[in-house]
mmCIF file of C-alpha atoms in Angstrom:
data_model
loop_
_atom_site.group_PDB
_atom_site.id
_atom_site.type_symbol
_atom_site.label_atom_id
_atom_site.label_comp_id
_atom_site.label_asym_id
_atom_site.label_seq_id
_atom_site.Cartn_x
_atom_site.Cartn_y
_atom_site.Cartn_z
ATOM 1 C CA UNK T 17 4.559 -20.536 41.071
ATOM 2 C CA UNK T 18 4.609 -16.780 42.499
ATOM 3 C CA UNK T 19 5.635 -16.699 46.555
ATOM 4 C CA UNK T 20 2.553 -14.305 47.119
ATOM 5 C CA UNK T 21 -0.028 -17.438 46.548
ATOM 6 C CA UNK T 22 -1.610 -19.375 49.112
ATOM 7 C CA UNK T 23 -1.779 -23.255 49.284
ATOM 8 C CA UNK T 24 -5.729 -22.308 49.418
ATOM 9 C CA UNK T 25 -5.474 -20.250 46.000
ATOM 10 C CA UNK T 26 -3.484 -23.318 44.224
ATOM 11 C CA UNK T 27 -6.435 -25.814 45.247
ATOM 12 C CA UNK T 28 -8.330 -27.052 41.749
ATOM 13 C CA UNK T 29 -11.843 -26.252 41.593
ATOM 14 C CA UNK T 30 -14.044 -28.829 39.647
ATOM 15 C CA UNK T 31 -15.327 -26.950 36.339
ATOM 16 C CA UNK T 32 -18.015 -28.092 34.220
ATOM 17 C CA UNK T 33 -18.502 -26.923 31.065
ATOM 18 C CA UNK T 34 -22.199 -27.018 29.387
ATOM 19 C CA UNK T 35 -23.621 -26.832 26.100
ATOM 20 C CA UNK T 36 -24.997 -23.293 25.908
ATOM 21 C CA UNK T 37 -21.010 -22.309 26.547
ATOM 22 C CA UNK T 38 -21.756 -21.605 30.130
ATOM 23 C CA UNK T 39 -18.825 -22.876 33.099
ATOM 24 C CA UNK T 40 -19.597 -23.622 36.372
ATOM 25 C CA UNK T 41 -17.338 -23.927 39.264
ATOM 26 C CA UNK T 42 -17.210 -26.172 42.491
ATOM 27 C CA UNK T 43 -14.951 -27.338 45.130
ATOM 28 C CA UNK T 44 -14.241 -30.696 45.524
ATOM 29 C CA UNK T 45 -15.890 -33.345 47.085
ATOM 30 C CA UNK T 46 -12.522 -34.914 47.724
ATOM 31 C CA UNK T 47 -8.829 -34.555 46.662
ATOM 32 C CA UNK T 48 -9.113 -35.032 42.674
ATOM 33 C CA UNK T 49 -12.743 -35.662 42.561
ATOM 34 C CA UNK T 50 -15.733 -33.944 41.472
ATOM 35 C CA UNK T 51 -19.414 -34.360 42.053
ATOM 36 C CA UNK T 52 -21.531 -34.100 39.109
ATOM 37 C CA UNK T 53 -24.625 -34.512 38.168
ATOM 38 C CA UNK T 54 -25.405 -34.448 34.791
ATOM 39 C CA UNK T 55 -23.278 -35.227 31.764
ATOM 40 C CA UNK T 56 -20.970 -33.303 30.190
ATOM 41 C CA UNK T 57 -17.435 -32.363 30.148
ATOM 42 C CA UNK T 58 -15.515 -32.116 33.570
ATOM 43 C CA UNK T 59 -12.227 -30.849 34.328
ATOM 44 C CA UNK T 60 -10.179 -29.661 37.409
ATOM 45 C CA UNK T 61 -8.804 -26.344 36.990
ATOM 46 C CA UNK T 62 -6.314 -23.393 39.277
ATOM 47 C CA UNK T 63 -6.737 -19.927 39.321
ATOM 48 C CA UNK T 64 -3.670 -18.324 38.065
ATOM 49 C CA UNK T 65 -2.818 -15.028 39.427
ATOM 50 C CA UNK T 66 -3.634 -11.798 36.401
ATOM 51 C CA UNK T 67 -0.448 -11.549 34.499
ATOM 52 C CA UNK T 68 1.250 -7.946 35.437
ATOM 53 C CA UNK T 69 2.577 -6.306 31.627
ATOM 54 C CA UNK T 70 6.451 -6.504 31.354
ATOM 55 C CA UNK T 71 7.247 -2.750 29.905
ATOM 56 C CA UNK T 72 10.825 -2.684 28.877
ATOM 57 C CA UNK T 73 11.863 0.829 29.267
ATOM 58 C CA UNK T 74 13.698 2.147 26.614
ATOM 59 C CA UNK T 75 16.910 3.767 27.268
ATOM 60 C CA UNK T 76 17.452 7.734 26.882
ATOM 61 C CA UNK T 77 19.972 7.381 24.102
ATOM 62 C CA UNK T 78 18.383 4.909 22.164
ATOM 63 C CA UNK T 79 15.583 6.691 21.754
ATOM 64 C CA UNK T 80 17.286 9.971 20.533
ATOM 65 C CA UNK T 81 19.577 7.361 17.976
ATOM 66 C CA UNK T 82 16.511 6.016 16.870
ATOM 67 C CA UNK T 83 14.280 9.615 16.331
ATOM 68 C CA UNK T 84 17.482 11.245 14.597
ATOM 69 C CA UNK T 85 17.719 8.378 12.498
ATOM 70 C CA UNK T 86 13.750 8.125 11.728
ATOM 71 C CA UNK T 87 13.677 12.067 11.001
ATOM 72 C CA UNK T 88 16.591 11.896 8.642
ATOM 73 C CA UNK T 89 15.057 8.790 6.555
ATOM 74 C CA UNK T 90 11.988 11.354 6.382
ATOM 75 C CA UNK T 91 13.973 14.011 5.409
ATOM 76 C CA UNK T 92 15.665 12.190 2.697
ATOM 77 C CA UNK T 93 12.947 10.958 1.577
ATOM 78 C CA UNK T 94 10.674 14.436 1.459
ATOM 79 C CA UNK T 95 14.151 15.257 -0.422
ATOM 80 C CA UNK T 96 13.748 12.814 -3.399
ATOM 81 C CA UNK T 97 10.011 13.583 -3.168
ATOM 82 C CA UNK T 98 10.742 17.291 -3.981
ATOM 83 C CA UNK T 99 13.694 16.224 -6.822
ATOM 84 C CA UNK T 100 11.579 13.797 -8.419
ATOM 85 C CA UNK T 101 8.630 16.929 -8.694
ATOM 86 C CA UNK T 102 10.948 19.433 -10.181
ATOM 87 C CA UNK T 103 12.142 17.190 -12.613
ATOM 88 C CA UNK T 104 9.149 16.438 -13.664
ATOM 89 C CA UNK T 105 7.863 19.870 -13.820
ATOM 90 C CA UNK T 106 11.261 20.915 -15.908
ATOM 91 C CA UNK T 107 10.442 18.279 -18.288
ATOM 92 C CA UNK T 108 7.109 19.525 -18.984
ATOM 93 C CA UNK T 109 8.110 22.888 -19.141
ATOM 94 C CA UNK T 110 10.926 21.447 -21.753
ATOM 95 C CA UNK T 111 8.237 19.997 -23.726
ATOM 96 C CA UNK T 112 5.803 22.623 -24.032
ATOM 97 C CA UNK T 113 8.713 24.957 -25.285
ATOM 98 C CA UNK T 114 9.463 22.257 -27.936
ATOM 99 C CA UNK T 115 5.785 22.518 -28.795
ATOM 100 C CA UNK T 116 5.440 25.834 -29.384
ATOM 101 C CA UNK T 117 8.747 25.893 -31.497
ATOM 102 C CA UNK T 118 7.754 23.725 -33.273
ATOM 103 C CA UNK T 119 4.225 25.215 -34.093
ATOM 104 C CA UNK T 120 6.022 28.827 -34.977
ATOM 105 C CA UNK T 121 8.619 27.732 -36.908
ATOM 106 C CA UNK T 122 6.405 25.498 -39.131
ATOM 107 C CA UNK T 123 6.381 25.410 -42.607
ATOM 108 C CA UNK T 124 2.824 23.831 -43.054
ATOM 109 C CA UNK T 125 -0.248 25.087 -41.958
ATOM 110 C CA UNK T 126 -2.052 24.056 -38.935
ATOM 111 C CA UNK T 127 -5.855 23.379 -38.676
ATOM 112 C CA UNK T 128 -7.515 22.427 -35.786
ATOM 113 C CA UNK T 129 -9.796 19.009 -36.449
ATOM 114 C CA UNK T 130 -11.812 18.476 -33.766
ATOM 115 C CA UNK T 131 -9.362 18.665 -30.346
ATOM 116 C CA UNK T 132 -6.328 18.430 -33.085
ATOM 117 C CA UNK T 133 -3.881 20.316 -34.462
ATOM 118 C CA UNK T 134 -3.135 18.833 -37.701
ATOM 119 C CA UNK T 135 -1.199 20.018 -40.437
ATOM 120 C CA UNK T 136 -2.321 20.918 -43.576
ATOM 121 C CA UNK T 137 -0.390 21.974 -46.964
ATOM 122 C CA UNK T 138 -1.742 24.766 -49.207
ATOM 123 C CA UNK T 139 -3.479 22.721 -52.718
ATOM 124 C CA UNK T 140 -0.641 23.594 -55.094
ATOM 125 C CA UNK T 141 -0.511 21.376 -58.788
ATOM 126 C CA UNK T 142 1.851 21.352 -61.093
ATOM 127 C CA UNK T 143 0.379 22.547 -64.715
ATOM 128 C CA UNK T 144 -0.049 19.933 -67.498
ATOM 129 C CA UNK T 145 1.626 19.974 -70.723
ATOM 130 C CA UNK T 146 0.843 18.394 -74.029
ATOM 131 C CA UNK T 147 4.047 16.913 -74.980
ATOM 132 C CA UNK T 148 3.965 16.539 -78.656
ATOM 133 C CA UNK T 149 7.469 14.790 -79.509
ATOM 134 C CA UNK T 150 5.589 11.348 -77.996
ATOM 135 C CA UNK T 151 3.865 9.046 -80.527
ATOM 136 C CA UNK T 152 2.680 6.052 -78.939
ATOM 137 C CA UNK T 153 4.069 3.025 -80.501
ATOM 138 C CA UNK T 154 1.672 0.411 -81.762
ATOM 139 C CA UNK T 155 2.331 -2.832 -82.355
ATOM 140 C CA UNK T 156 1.477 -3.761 -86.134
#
């Protein structure tokens, strides 16, 4: 144990612990025994002395290792960010040029139908002709 306690402080105290969740403490009435009376559940228990935090400091240099080395990982990361956006902004912009190509250089009509462009070809037929060199051939 610590040098700073006392061989009072170190002395167990009887605790009795009741139903409602409520402990009571008492000394004893002699060494290891306890006076109770009512039933229940008994025990002999030591005050331990509050438990001080351990802080590890952290060393100058490992701290500026470990900052520069955080801030770059953001930095690289903010970079691929920013790459993977202008990519994906050149690839619309590709696509919307291939769309309106597309729509100027075509050789059918467009209609809108509805929210769509669809095309549509002009009602062209090709003109019928008697053709009198057929005779149909029945079977006699």
């Amino acid at each position: 144990m610590a040098s700073n306690m006392t061989r009072s402080s170190m002395r167990p105290l009887c605790a009795g612990f009741e139903g409602d969740g409520k402990v009571t403490l008492k000394n004893q009435v002699s060494p290891n025994v306890c006076f109770a009376t009512r039933d229940g559940h008994f025990g002999l228990v030591v005050e331990s002395p509050p438990l001080m935090p351990v802080r590890k400091k952290i060393s100058r240099w490992k701290l500026a290792v470990g900052s520069s080395i955080g801030a770059a990982l953001g930095a690289i990361l903010l970079g691929l960010l920013l790459v993977a956006m202008f990519i994906k902004v050149k690839k619309k912009a590709r696509m919307e040029e291939m769309e309106r190509r597309a729509y100027e250089e075509e050789a059918l009509q467009v209609s809108m139908v509805g929210h769509f462009r669809a095309p549509t070809a002009s009602v062209t037929r090709t003109t019928p002709t008697i053709e009198y060199q057929y005779i149909p051939h029945h079977p006699s």
